[in-house]
Coordinates of C-alpha atoms in Angstrom, one line a residue:
X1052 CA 44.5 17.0 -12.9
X1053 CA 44.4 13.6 -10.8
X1054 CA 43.7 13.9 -6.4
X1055 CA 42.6 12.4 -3.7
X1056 CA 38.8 12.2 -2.2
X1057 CA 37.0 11.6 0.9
X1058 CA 33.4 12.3 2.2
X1059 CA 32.9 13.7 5.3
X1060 CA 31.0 16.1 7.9
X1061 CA 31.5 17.2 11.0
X1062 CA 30.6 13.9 12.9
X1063 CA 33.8 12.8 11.2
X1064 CA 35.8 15.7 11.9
X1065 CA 38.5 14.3 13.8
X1066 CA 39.3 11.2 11.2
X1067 CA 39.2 13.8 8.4
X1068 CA 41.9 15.8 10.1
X1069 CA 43.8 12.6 10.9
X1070 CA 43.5 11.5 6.8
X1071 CA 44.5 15.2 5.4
X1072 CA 47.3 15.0 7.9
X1073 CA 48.3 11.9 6.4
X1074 CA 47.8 13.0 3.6
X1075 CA 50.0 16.1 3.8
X1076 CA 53.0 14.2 5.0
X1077 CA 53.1 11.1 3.0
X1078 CA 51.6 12.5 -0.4
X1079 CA 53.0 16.0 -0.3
X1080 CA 51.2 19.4 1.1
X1081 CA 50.1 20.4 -2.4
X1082 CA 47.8 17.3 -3.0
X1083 CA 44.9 18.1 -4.1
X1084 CA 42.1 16.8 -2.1
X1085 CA 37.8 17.4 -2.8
X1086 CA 35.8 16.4 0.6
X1087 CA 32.1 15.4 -0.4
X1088 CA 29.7 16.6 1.7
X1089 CA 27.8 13.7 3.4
X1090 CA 25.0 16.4 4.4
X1091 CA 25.2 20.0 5.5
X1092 CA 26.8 19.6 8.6
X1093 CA 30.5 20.3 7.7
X1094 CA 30.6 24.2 9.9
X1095 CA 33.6 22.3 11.3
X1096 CA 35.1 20.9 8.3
X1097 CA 35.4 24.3 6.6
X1098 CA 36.9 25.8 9.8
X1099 CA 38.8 23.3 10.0
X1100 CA 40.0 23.4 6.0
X1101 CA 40.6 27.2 6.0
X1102 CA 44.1 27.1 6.4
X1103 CA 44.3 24.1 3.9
X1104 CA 44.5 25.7 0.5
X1105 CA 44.9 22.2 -1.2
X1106 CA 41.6 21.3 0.2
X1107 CA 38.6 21.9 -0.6
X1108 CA 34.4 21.3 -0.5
X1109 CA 32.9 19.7 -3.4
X1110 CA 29.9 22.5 -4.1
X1111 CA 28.1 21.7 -7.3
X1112 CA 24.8 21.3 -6.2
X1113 CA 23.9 19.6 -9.6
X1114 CA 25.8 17.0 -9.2
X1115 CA 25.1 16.2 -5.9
X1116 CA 21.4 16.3 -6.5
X1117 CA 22.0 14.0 -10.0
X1118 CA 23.5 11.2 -7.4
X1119 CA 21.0 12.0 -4.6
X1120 CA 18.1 11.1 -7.5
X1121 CA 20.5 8.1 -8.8
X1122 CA 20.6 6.5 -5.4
X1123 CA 16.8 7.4 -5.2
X1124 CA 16.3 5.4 -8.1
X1125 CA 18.4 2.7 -7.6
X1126 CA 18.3 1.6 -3.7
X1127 CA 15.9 3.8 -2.1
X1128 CA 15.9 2.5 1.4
X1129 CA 19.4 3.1 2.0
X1130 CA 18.1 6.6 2.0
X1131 CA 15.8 5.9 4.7
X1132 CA 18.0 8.7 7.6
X1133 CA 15.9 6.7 10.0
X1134 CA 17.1 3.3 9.2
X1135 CA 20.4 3.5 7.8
X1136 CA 23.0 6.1 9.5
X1137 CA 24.4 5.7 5.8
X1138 CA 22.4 7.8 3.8
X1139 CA 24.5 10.0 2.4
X1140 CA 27.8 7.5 1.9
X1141 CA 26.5 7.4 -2.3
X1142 CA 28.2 11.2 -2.5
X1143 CA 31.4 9.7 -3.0
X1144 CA 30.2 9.0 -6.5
X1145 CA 30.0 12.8 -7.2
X1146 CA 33.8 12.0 -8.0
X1147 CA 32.6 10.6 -11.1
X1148 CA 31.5 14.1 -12.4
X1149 CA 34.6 15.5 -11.5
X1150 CA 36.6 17.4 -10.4
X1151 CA 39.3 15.2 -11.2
X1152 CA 40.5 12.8 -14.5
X1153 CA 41.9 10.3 -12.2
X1154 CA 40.8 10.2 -8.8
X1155 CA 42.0 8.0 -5.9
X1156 CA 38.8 7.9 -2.9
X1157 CA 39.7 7.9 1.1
X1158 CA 37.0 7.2 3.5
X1159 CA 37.5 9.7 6.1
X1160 CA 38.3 6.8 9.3
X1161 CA 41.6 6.0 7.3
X1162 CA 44.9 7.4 7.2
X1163 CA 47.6 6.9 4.2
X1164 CA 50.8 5.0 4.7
X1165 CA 52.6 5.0 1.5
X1166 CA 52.8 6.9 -2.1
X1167 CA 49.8 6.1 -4.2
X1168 CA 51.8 6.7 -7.9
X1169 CA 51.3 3.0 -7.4
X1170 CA 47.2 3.4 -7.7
X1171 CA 47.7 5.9 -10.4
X1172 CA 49.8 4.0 -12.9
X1173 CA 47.1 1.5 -12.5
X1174 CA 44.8 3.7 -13.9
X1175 CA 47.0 3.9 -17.0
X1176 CA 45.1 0.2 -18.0
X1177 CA 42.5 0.0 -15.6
X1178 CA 39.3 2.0 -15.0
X1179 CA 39.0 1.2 -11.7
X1180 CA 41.6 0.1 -8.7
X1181 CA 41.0 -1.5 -5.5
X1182 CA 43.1 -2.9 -2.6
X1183 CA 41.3 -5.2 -0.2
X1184 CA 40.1 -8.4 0.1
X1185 CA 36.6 -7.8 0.8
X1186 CA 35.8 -10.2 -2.2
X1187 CA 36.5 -13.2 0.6
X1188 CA 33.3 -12.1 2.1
X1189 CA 30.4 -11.5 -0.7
X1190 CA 28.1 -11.9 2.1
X1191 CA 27.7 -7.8 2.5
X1192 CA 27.9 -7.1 -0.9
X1193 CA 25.2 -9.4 -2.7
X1194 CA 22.4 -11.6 -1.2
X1195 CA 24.1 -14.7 -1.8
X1196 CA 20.1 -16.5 -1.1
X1197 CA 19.2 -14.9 -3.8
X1198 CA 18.9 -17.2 -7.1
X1199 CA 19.2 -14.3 -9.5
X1200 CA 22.2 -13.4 -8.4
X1201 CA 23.9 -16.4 -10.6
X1202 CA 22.0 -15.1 -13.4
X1203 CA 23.5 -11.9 -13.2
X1204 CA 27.1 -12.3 -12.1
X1205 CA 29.1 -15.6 -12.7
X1206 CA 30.7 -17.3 -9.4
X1207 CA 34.2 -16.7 -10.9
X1208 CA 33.3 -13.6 -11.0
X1209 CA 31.7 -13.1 -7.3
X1210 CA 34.7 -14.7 -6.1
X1211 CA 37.5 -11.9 -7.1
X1212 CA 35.8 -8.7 -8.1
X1213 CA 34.3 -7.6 -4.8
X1214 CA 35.7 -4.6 -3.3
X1215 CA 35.7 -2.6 -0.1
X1216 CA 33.7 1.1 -1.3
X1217 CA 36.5 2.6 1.4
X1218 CA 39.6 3.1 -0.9
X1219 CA 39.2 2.8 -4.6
X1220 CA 40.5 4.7 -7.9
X1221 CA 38.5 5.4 -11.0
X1222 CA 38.3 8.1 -13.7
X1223 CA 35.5 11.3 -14.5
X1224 CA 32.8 10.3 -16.6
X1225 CA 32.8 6.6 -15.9
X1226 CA 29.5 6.5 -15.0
X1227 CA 27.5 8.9 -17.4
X1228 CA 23.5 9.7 -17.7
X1229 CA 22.7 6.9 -20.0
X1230 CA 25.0 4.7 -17.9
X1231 CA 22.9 5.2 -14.7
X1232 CA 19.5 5.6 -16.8
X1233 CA 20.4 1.5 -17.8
X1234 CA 21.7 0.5 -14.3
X1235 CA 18.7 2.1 -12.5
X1236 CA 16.2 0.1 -15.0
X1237 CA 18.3 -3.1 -14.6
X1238 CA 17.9 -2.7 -10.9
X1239 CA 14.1 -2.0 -11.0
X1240 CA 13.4 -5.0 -13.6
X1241 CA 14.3 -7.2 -10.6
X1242 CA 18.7 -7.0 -9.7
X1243 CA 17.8 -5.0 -6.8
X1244 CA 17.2 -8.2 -5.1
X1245 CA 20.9 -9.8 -5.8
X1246 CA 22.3 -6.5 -3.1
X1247 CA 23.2 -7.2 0.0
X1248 CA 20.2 -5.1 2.5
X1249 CA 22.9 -3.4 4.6
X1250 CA 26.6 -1.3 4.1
X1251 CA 25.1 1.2 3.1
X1252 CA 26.4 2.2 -1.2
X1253 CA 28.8 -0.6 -1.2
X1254 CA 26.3 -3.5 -2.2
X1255 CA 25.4 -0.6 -5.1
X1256 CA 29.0 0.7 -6.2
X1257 CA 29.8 -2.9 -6.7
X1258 CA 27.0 -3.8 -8.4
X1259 CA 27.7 -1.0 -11.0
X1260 CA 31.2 -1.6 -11.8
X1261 CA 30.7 -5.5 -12.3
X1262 CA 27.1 -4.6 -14.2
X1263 CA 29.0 -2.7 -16.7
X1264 CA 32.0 -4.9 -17.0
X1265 CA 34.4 -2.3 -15.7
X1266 CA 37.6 -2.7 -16.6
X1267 CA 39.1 -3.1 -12.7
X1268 CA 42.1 -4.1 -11.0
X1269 CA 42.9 -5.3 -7.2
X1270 CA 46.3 -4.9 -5.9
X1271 CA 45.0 -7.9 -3.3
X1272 CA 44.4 -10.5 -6.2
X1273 CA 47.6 -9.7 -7.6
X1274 CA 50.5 -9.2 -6.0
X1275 CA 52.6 -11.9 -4.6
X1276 CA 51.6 -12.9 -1.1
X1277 CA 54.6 -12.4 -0.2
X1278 CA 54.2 -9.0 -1.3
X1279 CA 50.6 -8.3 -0.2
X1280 CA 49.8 -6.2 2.9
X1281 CA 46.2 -6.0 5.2
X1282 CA 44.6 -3.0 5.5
X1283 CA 42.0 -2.8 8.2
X1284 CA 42.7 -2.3 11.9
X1285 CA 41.3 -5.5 13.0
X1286 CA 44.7 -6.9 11.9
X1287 CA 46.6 -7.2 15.1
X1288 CA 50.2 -7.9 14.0
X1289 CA 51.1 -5.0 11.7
X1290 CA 54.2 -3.2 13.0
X1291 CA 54.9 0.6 13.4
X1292 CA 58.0 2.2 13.0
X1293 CA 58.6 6.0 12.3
X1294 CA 55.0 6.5 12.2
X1295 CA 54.5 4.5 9.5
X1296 CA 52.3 0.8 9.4
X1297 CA 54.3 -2.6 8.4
X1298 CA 52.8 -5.8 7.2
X1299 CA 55.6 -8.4 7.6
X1300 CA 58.4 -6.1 6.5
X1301 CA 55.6 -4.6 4.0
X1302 CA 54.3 -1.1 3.8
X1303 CA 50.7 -0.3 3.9
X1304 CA 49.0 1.9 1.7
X1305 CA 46.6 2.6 4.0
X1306 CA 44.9 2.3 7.1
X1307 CA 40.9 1.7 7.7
X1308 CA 39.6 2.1 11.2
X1309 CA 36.6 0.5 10.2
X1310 CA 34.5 -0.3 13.4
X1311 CA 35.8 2.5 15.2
X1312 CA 33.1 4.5 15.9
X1313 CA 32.8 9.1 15.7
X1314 CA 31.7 8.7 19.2
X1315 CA 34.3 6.7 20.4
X1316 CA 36.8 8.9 18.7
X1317 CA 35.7 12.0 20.3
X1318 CA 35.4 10.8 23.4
X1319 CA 38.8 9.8 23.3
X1320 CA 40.0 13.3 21.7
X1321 CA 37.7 14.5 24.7
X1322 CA 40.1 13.0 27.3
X1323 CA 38.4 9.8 27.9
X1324 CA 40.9 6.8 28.2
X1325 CA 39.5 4.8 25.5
X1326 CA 42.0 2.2 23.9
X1327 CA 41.2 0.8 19.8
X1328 CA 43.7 -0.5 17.8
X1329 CA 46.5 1.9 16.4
X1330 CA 45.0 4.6 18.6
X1331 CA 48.7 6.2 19.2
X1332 CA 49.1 6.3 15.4
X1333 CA 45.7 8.4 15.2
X1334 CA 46.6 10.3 17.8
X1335 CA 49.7 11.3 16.4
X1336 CA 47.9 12.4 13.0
X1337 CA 45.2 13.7 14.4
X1338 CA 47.6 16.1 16.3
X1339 CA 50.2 16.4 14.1
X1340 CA 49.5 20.1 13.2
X1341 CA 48.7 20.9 17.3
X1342 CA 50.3 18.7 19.0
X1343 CA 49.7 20.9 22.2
X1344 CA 45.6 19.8 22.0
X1345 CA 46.5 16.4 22.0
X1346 CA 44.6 14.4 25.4
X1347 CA 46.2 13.6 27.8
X1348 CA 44.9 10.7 29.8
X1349 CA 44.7 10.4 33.3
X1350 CA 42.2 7.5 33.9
X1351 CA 42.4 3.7 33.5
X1352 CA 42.5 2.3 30.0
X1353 CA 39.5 1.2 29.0
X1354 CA 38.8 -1.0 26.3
X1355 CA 36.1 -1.6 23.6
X1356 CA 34.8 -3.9 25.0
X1357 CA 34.0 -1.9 28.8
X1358 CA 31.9 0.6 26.6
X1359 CA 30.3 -2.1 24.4
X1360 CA 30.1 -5.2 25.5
X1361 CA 32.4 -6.6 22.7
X1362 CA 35.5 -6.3 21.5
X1363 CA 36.3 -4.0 18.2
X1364 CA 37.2 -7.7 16.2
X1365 CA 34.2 -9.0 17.4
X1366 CA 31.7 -6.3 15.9
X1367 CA 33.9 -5.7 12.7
X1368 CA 34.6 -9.3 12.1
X1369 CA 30.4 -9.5 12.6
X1370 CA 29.6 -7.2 9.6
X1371 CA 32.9 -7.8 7.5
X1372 CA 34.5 -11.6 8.8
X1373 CA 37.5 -10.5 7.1
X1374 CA 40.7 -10.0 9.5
X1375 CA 43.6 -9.0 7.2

């Protein structure tokens, strides 16, 4: 059985329902989709699931604790709670265990746009599909000061097989016990100092599917430009129409609302008169199932930049600089 994945709890309560509405429409109500529990804070989630029988909680606690010792092993201070609000963001790779054969992972702040049969059929050849171009920016994946990290990877190879961790397909069982046993010791012989300090597992993910020569595809490298579409909200110029995102005439996939923070979200689903890029879109799959509990404002818009002193682009573009 193939589905979808996300990880989630109940700070990021109101994006999950966004992305399972999104999902419902565009992929079908009967998708299967596993939520991986960032901590034990999801009360919400499964209140707000219960009606969902196509969804459900990820709850094998042996897997979970086999990737809470890998990610131990491997890049301990991302698992610092007081340094990194990322701690938990590795339990997305409990989707290597199962419980699908071909899995396609959502991070919860994104909504889907088209089919995915697309991802799938890559999966046919490929062990592991991606569509972004975070590989113009290796800065936040791999310590580019570092003069191992030559010895390890080749440029060629830095250049165009990075990946955003946010939307990715793979298959069960790619990454097995003697797998990680071998990663883990590679990284504590000395690669832990080619990964990037920040972003929480990306640097990591990355690191393990180029490490083992993974057999991976992105749609980004290889489509025709004229065929090509963005993918985060810091792209100003896509188009909607019917609900739906448009990249020059092309249809998205997907949607990230990277930058956008929970608390900005809730404020706005509070009432508060927030504007972000593609809010209306949110809004509408946020609501889509109670449509009567949408906000309705009655301030001034504010924008990102009254609450935070810069403007969405400016902090995304300050982690990522990518604007597609």
């Amino acid at each position: 059985m193939n589905g979808i994945c996300t990880l989630a709890n109940d700070t990021v309560c109101d994006q999950l329902i966004a992305l399972l509405n999104s999902i419902e429409i565009i992929l079908g109500s009967n998708t299967p989709v596993c939520i991986y529990p960032f901590d034990d804070q999801i009360q919400q989630i499964k209140a707000q699931i219960a009606n969902r029988p196509n969804v459900f909680i990820y709850e094998d606690s042996a897997s979970i604790q086999r990737w809470d010792e890998f990610m131990q092993a491997a890049a301990p201070e991302r698992l610092n709670r007081k340094k990194s609000r990322l701690y938990g963001a590795h339990r997305r790779f409990c989707a290597f265990d199962g419980p699908f054969a071909k899995f396609i992972y959502l991070d919860a702040d994104t909504l889907v746009m088209n089919s995915l049969d697309a991802v799938f059929q890559k999966l046919e050849l490929s062990d592991f599909v991606v569509y972004d171009f975070q590989f113009r920016d290796p800065t936040k994946v791999y310590n580019i000061q570092s003069p191992k990290l030559l010895e390890v990877f080749e440029q060629n190879r830095i250049d165009s097989q990075i990946f955003c961790s946010g939307f990715y397909g793979s298959k069960q069982g790619l990454f097995d016990q003697n797998t990680r046993d071998w990663l883990v010791a590679e990284l504590q012989s000395g690669d832990a100092e080619i990964l990037y300090a920040g972003a929480g597992e990306q640097p990591l993910l990355n690191y393990m599917v180029m490490k083992t020569g993974t057999n991976s595809y992105n749609f980004a490298c290889s489509l025709p430009d004229s065929e090509k579409t963005g993918c985060s909200v810091t792209s100003p110029h896509f188009q909607t129409q019917d609900k739906i995102l448009y990249d020059k005439g092309n249809r998205l996939t997907y949607i990230h609302y990277i930058g956008v923070q929970p608390d900005l979200i809730r404020r706005v689903c509070a009432g508060e008169n927030i504007d972000f890029p593609y809010r209306d879109l949110f809004l509408h799959y946020r609501y889509l199932r109670e449509p009567e509990k949408r906000p309705i404002f009655t301030e001034p818009l504010k924008s990102y930049a009254d609450i935070s002193g810069r403007s969405l682009l400016q902090r995304v573009l300050g982690r990522l600089r990518i604007n597609l």
